[in-house]
PDB file of C-alpha atoms (C1' of nucleotides) in Angstrom:
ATOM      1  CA  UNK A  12       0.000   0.000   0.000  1.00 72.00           C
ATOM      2  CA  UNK A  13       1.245   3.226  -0.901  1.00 73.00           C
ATOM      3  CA  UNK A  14      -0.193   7.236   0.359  1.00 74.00           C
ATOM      4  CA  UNK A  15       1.493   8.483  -2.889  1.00 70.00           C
ATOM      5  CA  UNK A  16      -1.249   6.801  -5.550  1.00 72.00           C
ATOM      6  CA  UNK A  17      -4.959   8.188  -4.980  1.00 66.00           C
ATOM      7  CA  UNK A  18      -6.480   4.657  -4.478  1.00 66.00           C
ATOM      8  CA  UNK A  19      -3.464   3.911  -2.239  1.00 68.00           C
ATOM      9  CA  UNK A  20      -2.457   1.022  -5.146  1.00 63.00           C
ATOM     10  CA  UNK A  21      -5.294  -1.163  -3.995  1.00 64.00           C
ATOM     11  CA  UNK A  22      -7.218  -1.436  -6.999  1.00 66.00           C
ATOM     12  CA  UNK A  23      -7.215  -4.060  -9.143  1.00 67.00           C
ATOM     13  CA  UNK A  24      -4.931  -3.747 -11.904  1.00 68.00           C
ATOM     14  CA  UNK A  25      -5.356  -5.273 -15.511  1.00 70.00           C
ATOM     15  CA  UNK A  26      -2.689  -4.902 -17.760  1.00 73.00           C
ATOM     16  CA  UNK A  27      -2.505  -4.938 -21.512  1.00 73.00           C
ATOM     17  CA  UNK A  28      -0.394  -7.727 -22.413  1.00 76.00           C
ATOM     18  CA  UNK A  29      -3.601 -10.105 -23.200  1.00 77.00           C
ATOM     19  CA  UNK A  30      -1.707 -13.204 -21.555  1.00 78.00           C
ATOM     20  CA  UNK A  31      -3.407 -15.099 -18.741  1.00 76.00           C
ATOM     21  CA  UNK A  32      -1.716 -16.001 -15.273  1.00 75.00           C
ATOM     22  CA  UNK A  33      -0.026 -18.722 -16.940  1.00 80.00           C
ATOM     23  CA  UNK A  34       1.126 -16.160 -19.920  1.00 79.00           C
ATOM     24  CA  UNK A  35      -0.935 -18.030 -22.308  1.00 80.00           C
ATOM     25  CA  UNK A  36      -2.763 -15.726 -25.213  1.00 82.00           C
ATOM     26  CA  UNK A  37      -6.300 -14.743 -24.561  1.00 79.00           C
ATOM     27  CA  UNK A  38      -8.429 -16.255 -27.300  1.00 79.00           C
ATOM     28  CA  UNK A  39      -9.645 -13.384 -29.517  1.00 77.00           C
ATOM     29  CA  UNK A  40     -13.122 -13.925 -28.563  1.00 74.00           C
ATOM     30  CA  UNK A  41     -12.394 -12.805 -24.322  1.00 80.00           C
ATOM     31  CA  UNK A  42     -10.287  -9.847 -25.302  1.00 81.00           C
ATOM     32  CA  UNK A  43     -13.421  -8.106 -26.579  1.00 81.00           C
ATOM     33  CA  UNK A  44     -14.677  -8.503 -22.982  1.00 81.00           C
ATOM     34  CA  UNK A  45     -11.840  -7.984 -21.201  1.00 80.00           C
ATOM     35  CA  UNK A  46     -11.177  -4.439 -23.374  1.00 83.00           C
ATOM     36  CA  UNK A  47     -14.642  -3.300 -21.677  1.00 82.00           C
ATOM     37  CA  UNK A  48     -13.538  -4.164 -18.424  1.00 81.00           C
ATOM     38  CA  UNK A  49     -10.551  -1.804 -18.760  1.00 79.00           C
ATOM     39  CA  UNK A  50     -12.119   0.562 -19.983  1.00 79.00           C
ATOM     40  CA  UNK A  51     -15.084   0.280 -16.694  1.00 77.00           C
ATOM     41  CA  UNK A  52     -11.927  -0.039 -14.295  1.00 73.00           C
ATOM     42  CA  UNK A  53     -10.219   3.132 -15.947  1.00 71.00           C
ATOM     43  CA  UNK A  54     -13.895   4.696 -15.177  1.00 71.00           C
ATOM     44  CA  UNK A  55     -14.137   3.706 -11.697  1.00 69.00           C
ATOM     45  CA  UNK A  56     -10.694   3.950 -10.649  1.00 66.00           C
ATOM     46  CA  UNK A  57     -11.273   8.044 -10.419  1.00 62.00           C
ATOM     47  CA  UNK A  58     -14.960   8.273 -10.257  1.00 62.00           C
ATOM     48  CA  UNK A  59     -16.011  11.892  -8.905  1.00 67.00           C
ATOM     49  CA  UNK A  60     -13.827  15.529  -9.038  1.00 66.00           C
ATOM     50  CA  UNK A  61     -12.581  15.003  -5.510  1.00 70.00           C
ATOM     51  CA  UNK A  62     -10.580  11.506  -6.511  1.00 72.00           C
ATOM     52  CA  UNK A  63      -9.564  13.304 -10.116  1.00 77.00           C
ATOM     53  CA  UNK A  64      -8.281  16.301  -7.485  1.00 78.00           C
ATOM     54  CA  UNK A  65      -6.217  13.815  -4.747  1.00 80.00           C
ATOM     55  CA  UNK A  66      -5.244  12.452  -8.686  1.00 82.00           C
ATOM     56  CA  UNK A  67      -3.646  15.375  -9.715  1.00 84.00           C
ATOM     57  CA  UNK A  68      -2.025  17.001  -6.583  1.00 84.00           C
ATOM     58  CA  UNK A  69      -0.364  13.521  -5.801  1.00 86.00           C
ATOM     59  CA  UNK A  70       1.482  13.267  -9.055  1.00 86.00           C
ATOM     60  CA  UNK A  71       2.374  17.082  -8.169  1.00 86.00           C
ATOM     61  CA  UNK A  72       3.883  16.039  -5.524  1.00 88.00           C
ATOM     62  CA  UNK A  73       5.707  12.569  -7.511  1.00 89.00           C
ATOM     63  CA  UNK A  74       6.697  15.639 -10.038  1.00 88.00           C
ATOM     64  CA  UNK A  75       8.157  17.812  -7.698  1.00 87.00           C
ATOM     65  CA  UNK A  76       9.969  14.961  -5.360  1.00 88.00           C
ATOM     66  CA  UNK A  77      11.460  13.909  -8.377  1.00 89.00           C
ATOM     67  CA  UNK A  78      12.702  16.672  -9.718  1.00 86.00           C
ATOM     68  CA  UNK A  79      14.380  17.334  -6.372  1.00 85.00           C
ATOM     69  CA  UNK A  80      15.605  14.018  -6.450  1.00 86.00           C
ATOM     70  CA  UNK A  81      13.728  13.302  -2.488  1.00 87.00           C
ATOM     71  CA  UNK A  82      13.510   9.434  -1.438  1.00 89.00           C
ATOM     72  CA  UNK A  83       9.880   7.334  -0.653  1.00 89.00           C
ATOM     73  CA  UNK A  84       9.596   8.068   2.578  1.00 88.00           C
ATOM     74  CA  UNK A  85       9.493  11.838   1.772  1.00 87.00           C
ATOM     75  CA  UNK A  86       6.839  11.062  -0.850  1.00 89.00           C
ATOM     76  CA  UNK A  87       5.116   9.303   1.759  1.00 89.00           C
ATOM     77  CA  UNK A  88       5.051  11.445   4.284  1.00 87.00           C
ATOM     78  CA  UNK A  89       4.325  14.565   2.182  1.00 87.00           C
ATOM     79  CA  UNK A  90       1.176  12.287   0.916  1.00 88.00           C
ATOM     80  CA  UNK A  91       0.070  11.839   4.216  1.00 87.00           C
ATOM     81  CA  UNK A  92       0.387  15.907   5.220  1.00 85.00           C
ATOM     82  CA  UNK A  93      -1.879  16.250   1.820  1.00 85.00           C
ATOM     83  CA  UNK A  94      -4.188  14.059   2.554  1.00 85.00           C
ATOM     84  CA  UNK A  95      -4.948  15.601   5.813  1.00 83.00           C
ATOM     85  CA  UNK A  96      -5.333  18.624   4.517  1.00 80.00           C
ATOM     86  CA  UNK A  97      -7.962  17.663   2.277  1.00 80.00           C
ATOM     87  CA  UNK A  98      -9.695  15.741   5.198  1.00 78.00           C
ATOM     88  CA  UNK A  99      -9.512  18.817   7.355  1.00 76.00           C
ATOM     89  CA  UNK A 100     -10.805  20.604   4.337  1.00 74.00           C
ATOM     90  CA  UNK A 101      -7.788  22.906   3.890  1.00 75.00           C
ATOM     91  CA  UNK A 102      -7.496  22.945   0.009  1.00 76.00           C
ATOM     92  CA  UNK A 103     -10.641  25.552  -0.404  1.00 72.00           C
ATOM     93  CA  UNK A 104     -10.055  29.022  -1.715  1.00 67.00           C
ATOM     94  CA  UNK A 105      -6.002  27.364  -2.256  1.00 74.00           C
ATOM     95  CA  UNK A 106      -4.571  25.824  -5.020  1.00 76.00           C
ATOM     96  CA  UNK A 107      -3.779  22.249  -5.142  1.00 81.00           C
ATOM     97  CA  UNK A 108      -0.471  23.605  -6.553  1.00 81.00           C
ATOM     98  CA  UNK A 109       0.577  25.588  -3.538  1.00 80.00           C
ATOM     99  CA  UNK A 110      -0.959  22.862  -0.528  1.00 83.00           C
ATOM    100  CA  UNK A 111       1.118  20.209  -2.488  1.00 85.00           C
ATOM    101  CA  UNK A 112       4.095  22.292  -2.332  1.00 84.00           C
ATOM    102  CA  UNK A 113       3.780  22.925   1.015  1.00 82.00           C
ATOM    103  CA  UNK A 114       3.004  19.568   2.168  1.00 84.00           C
ATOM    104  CA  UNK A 115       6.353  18.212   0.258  1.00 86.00           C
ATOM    105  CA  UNK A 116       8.120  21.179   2.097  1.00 83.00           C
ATOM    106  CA  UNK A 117       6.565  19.887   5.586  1.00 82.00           C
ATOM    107  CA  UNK A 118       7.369  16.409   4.490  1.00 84.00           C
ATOM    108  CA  UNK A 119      11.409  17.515   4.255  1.00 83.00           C
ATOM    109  CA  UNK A 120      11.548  19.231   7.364  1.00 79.00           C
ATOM    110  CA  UNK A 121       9.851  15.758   8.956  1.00 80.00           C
ATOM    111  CA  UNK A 122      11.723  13.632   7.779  1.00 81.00           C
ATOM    112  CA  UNK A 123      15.368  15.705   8.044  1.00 77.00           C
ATOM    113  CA  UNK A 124      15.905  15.750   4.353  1.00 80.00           C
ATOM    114  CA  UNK A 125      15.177  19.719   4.509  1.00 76.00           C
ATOM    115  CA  UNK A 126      15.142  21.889   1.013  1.00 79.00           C
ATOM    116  CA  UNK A 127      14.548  25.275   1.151  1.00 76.00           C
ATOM    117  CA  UNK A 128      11.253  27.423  -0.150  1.00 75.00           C
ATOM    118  CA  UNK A 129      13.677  28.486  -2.963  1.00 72.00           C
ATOM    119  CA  UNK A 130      14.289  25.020  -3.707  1.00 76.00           C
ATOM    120  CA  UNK A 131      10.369  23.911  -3.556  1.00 80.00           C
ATOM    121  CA  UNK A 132       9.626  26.960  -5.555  1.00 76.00           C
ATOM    122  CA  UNK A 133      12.217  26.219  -9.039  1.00 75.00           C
ATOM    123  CA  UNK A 134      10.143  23.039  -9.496  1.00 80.00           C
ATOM    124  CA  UNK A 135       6.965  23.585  -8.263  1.00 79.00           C
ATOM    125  CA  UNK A 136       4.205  25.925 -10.299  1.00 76.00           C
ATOM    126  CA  UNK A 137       3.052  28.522  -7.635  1.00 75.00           C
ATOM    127  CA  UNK A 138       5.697  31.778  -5.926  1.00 71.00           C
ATOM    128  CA  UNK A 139       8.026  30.754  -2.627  1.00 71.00           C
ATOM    129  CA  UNK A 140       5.562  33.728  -0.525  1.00 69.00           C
ATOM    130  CA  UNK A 141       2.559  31.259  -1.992  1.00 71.00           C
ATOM    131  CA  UNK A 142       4.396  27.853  -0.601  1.00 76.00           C
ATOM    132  CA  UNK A 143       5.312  29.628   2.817  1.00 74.00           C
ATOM    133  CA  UNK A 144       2.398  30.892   3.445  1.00 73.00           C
ATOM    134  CA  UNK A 145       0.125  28.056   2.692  1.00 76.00           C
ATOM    135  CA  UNK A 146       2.809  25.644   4.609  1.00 77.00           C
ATOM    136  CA  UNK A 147       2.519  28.259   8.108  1.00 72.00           C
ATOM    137  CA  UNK A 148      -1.060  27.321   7.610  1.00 73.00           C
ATOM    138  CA  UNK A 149      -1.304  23.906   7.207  1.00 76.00           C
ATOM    139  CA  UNK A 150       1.178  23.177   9.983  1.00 73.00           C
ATOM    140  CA  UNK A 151      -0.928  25.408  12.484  1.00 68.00           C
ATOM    141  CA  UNK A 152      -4.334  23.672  11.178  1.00 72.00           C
ATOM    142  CA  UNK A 153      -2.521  20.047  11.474  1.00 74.00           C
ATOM    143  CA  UNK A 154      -0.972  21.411  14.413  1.00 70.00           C
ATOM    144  CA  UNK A 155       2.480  19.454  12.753  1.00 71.00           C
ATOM    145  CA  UNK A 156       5.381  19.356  15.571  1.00 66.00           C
ATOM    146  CA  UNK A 157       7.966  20.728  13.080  1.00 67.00           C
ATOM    147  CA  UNK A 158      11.501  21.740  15.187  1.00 66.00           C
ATOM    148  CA  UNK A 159      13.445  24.512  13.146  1.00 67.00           C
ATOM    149  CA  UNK A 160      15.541  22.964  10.543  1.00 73.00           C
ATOM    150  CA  UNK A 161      19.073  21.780  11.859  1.00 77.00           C
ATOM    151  CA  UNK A 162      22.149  23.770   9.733  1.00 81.00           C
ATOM    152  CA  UNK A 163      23.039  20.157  10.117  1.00 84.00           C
ATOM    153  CA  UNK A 164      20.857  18.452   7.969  1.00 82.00           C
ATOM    154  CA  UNK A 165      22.841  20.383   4.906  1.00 83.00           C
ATOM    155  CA  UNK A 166      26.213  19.524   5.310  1.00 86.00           C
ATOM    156  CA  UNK A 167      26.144  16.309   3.518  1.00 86.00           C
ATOM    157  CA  UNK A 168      24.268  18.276   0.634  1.00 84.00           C
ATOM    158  CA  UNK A 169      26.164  21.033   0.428  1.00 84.00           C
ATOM    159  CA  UNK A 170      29.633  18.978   1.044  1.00 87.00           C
ATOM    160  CA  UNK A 171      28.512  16.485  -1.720  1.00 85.00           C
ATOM    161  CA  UNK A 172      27.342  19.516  -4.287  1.00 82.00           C
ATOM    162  CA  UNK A 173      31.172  20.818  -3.234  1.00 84.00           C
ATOM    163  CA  UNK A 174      33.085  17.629  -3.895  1.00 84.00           C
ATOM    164  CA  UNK A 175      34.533  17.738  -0.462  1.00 85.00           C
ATOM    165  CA  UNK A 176      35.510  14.619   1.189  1.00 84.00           C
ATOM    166  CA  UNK A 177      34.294  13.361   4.324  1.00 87.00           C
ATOM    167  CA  UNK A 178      36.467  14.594   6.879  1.00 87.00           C
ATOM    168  CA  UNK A 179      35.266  18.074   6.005  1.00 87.00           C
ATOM    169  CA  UNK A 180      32.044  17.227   5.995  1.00 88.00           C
ATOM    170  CA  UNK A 181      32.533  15.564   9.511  1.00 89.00           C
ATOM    171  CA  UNK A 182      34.634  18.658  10.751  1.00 87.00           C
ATOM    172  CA  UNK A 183      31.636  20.704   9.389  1.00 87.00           C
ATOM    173  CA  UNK A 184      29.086  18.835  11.852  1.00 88.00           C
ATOM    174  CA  UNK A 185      31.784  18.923  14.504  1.00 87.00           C
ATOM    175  CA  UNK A 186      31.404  22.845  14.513  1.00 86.00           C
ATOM    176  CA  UNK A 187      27.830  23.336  14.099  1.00 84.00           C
ATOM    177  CA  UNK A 188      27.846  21.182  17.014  1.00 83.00           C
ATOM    178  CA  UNK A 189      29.220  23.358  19.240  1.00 82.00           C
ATOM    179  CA  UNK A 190      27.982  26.852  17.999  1.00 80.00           C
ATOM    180  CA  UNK A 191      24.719  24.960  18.879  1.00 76.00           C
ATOM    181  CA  UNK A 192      25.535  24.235  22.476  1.00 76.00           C
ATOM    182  CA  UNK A 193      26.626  27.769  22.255  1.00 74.00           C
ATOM    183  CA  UNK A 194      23.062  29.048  21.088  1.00 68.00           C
ATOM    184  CA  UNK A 195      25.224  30.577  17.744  1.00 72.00           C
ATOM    185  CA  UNK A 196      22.800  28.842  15.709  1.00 73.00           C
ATOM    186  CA  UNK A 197      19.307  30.097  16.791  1.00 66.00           C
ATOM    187  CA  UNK A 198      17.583  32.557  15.492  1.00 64.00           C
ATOM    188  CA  UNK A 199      20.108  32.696  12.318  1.00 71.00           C
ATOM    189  CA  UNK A 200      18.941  31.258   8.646  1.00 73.00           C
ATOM    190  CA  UNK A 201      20.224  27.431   8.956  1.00 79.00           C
ATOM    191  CA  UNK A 202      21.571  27.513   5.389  1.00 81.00           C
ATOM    192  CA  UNK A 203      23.516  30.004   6.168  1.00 80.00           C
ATOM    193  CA  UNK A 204      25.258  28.634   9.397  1.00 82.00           C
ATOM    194  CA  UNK A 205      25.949  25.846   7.375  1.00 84.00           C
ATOM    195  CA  UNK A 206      27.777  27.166   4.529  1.00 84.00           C
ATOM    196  CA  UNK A 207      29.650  29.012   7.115  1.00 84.00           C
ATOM    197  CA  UNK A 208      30.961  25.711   9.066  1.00 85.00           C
ATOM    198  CA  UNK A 209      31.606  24.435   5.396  1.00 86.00           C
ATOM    199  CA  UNK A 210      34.001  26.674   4.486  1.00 85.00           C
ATOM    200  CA  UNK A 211      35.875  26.834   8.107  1.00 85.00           C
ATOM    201  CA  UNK A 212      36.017  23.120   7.309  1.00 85.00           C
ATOM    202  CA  UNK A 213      37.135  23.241   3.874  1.00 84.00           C
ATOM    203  CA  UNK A 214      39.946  25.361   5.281  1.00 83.00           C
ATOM    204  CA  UNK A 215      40.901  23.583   8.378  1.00 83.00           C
ATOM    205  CA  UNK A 216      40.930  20.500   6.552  1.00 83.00           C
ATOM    206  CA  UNK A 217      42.938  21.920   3.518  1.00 81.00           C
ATOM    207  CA  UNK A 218      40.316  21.248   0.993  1.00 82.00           C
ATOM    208  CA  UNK A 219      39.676  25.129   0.543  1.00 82.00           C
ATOM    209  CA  UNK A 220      36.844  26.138  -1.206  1.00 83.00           C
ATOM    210  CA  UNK A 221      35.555  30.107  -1.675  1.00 81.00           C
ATOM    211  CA  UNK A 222      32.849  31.612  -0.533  1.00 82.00           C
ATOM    212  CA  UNK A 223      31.426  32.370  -3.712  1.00 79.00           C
ATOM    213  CA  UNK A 224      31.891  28.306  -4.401  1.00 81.00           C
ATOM    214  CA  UNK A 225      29.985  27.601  -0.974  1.00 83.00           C
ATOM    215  CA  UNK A 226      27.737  30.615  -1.540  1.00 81.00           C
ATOM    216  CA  UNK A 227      26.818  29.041  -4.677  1.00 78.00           C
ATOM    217  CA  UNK A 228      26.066  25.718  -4.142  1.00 81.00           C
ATOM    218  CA  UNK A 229      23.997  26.889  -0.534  1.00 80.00           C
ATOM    219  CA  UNK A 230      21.837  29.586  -2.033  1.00 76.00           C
ATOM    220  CA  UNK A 231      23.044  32.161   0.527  1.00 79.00           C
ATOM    221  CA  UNK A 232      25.722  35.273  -0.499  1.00 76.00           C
ATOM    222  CA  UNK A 233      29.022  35.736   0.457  1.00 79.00           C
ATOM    223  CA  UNK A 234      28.083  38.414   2.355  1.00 78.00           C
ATOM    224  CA  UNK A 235      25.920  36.249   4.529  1.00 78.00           C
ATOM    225  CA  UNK A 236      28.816  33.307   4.548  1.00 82.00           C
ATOM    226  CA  UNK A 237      31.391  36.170   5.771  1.00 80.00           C
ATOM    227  CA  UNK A 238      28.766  37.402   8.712  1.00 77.00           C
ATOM    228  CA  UNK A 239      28.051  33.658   9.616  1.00 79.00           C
ATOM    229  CA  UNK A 240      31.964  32.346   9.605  1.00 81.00           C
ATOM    230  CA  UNK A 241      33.513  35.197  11.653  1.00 78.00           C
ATOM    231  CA  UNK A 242      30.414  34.711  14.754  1.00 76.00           C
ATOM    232  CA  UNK A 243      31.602  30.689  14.306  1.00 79.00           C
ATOM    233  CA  UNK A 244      35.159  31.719  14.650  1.00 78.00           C
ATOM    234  CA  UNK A 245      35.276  34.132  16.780  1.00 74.00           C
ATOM    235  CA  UNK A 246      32.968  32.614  19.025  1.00 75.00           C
ATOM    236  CA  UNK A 247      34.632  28.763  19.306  1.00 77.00           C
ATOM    237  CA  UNK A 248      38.287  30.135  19.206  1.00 74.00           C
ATOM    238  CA  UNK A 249      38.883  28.605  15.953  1.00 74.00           C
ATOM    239  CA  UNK A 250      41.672  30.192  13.861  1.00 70.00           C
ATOM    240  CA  UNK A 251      41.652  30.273  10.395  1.00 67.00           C
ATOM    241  CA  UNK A 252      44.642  31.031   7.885  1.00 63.00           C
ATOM    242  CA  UNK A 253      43.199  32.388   4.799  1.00 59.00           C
TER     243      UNK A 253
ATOM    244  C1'  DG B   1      42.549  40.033 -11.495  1.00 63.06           C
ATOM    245  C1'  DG B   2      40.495  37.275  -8.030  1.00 63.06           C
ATOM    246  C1'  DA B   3      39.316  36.601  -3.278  1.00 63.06           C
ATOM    247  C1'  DT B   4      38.005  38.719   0.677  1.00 63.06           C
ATOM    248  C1'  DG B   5      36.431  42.528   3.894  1.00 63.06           C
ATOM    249  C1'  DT B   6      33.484  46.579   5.050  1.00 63.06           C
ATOM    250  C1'  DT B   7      29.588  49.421   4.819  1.00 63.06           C
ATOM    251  C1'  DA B   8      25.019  51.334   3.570  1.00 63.06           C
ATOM    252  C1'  DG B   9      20.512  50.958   2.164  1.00 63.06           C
ATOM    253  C1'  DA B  10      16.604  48.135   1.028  1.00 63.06           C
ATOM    254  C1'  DG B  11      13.584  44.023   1.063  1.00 63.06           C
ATOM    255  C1'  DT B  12      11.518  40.100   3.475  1.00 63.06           C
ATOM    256  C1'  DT B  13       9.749  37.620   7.272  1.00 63.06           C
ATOM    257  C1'  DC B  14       8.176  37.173  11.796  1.00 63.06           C
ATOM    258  C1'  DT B  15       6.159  38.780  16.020  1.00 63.06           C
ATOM    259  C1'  DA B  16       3.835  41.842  19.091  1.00 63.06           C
ATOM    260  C1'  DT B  17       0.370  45.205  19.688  1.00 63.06           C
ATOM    261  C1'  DG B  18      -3.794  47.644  19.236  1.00 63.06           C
ATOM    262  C1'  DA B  19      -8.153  48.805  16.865  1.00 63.06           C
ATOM    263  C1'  DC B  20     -12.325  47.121  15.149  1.00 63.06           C
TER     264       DC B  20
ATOM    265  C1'  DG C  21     -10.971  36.569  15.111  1.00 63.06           C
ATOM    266  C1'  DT C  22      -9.137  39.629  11.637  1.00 63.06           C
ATOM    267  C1'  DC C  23      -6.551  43.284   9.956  1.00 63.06           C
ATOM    268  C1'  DA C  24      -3.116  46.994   9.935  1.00 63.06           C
ATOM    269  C1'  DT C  25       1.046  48.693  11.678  1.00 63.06           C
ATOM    270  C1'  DA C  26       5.621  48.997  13.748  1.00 63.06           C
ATOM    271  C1'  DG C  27       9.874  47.146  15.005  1.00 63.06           C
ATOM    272  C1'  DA C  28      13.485  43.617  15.084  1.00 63.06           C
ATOM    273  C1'  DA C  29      16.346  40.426  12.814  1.00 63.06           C
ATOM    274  C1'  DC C  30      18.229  38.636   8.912  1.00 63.06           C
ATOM    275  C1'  DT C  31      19.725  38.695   4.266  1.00 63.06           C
ATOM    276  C1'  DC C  32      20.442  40.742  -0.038  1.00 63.06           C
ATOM    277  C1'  DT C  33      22.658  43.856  -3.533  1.00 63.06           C
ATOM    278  C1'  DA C  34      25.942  47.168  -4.638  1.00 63.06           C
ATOM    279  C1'  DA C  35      29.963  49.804  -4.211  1.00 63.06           C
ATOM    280  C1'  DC C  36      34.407  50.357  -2.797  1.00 63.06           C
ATOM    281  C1'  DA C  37      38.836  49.001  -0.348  1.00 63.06           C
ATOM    282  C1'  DT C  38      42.540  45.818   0.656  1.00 63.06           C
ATOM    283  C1'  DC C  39      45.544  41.962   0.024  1.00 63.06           C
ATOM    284  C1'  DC C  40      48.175  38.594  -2.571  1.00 63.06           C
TER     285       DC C  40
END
DNA sequence: GGATGTTAGAGTTCTATGAC
DNA sequence: GTCATAGAACTCTAACATCC
């Protein structure tokens, strides 16, 4: 069973191969009958607007999770989100476009695979002020327990889009660690922070990268990479040699 | 010339507050 | 409960300076 097809993949399926469970050839005078009861099932299987609706916004969301290359469980969960938003009757006077968006935005923050609006907005159809406004919404109406995004969750991301090896990346975690225990963190966009502890990293670990490089691949400026790093620096004692 | 640092001004988002 | 407004915080762009 599966939240990310409308029927959740219970209905029967028949295929078009006309070969019986034993793969032999339907005799010409049963694939007249069995054509009609395709065509019935491909009636029933979406019968009223509502199922055509659930229809469409779930292969939104397939779309967009592909495009952004997010694993099942995402799908899943961002399924789920959408599906209780239509049950809480959420989707009036909204697109489908924009609750989909923002359920697969939810769904990435639940499950720790976070992208940002920017992100949900290049591949979905509706404006990033659209997705973040209909996702503060639906998370009050659901009442979802959603923690602010860990700077953590991008390292591997960012370090991968980077080509940096995984000593950085581990030297990267090792800092947001302790800005966190430090409280450097809150309050400060997590991207951000983490292209910050990226490039200490990079440094420390001799796998230099610039900040237009990191500022690049994290969707944040240099400007914002320069604020974040000297805070983490200053603030944990580390010393960097440029 | 490229990378980095500094600064100013502006835009966006969030939150608190008060009026209705 | 909803809406408008103000203020804070953060981030952005742009311009210019400095260093190697």
């Amino acid at each position: 069973m599966t939240y990310t097809i409308h029927d959740k993949g219970l209905s029967t399926m028949i295929d078009w191969r006309n070969r019986d469970s034993y793969g032999k050839s339907i005799s010409s005078k049963n694939r007249a009958q069995l054509y009609r009861l395709r065509k019935w099932q491909r009636r029933i299987r979406v019968s009223n607007a509502t199922e055509r609706n659930l229809a469409f916004a779930l292969s939104e969301l397939d779309r967009m999770a592909s495009a952004l290359g997010l694993p099942r469980t995402v799908r899943e969960t961002a399924a789920v989100v959408y599906r209780k938003a239509v049950d809480k009757n959420l989707i009036r006077g909204r697109s489908i476009e924009g609750v989909a968006a923002a359920a697969l935005y939810a769904a990435c923050r639940q499950c720790s695979v976070p992208r940002t609006l920017d992100e949900i907005e290049e591949v979905s159809r509706v404006s990033r002020k659209e997705i973040g406004r209909t996702y503060r919404f639906i998370s009050r109406e659901l009442a979802l327990k959603l923690m602010p995004t860990s700077p953590i969750d991008y390292v591997p991301r960012f370090c991968s889009g980077l080509n940096l090896k995984g000593e950085v990346q581990s030297k990267s975690v090792e800092i947001l660690r302790q800005a966190s225990e430090k409280e450097l963190t809150s309050g400060r966009g997590p991207t951000g922070v983490a292209a910050a502890a990226i490039y200490i990293a990079s440094i420390l670990c001799g796998e230099r990268r610039t900040q237009r490089e990191v500022a690049d691949v994290a969707g944040v400026t240099e400007v914002t990479i320069r604020n974040r790093y000297k805070e983490l620096a200053e603030e944990l004692d580390i010393e960097i040699i440029l």
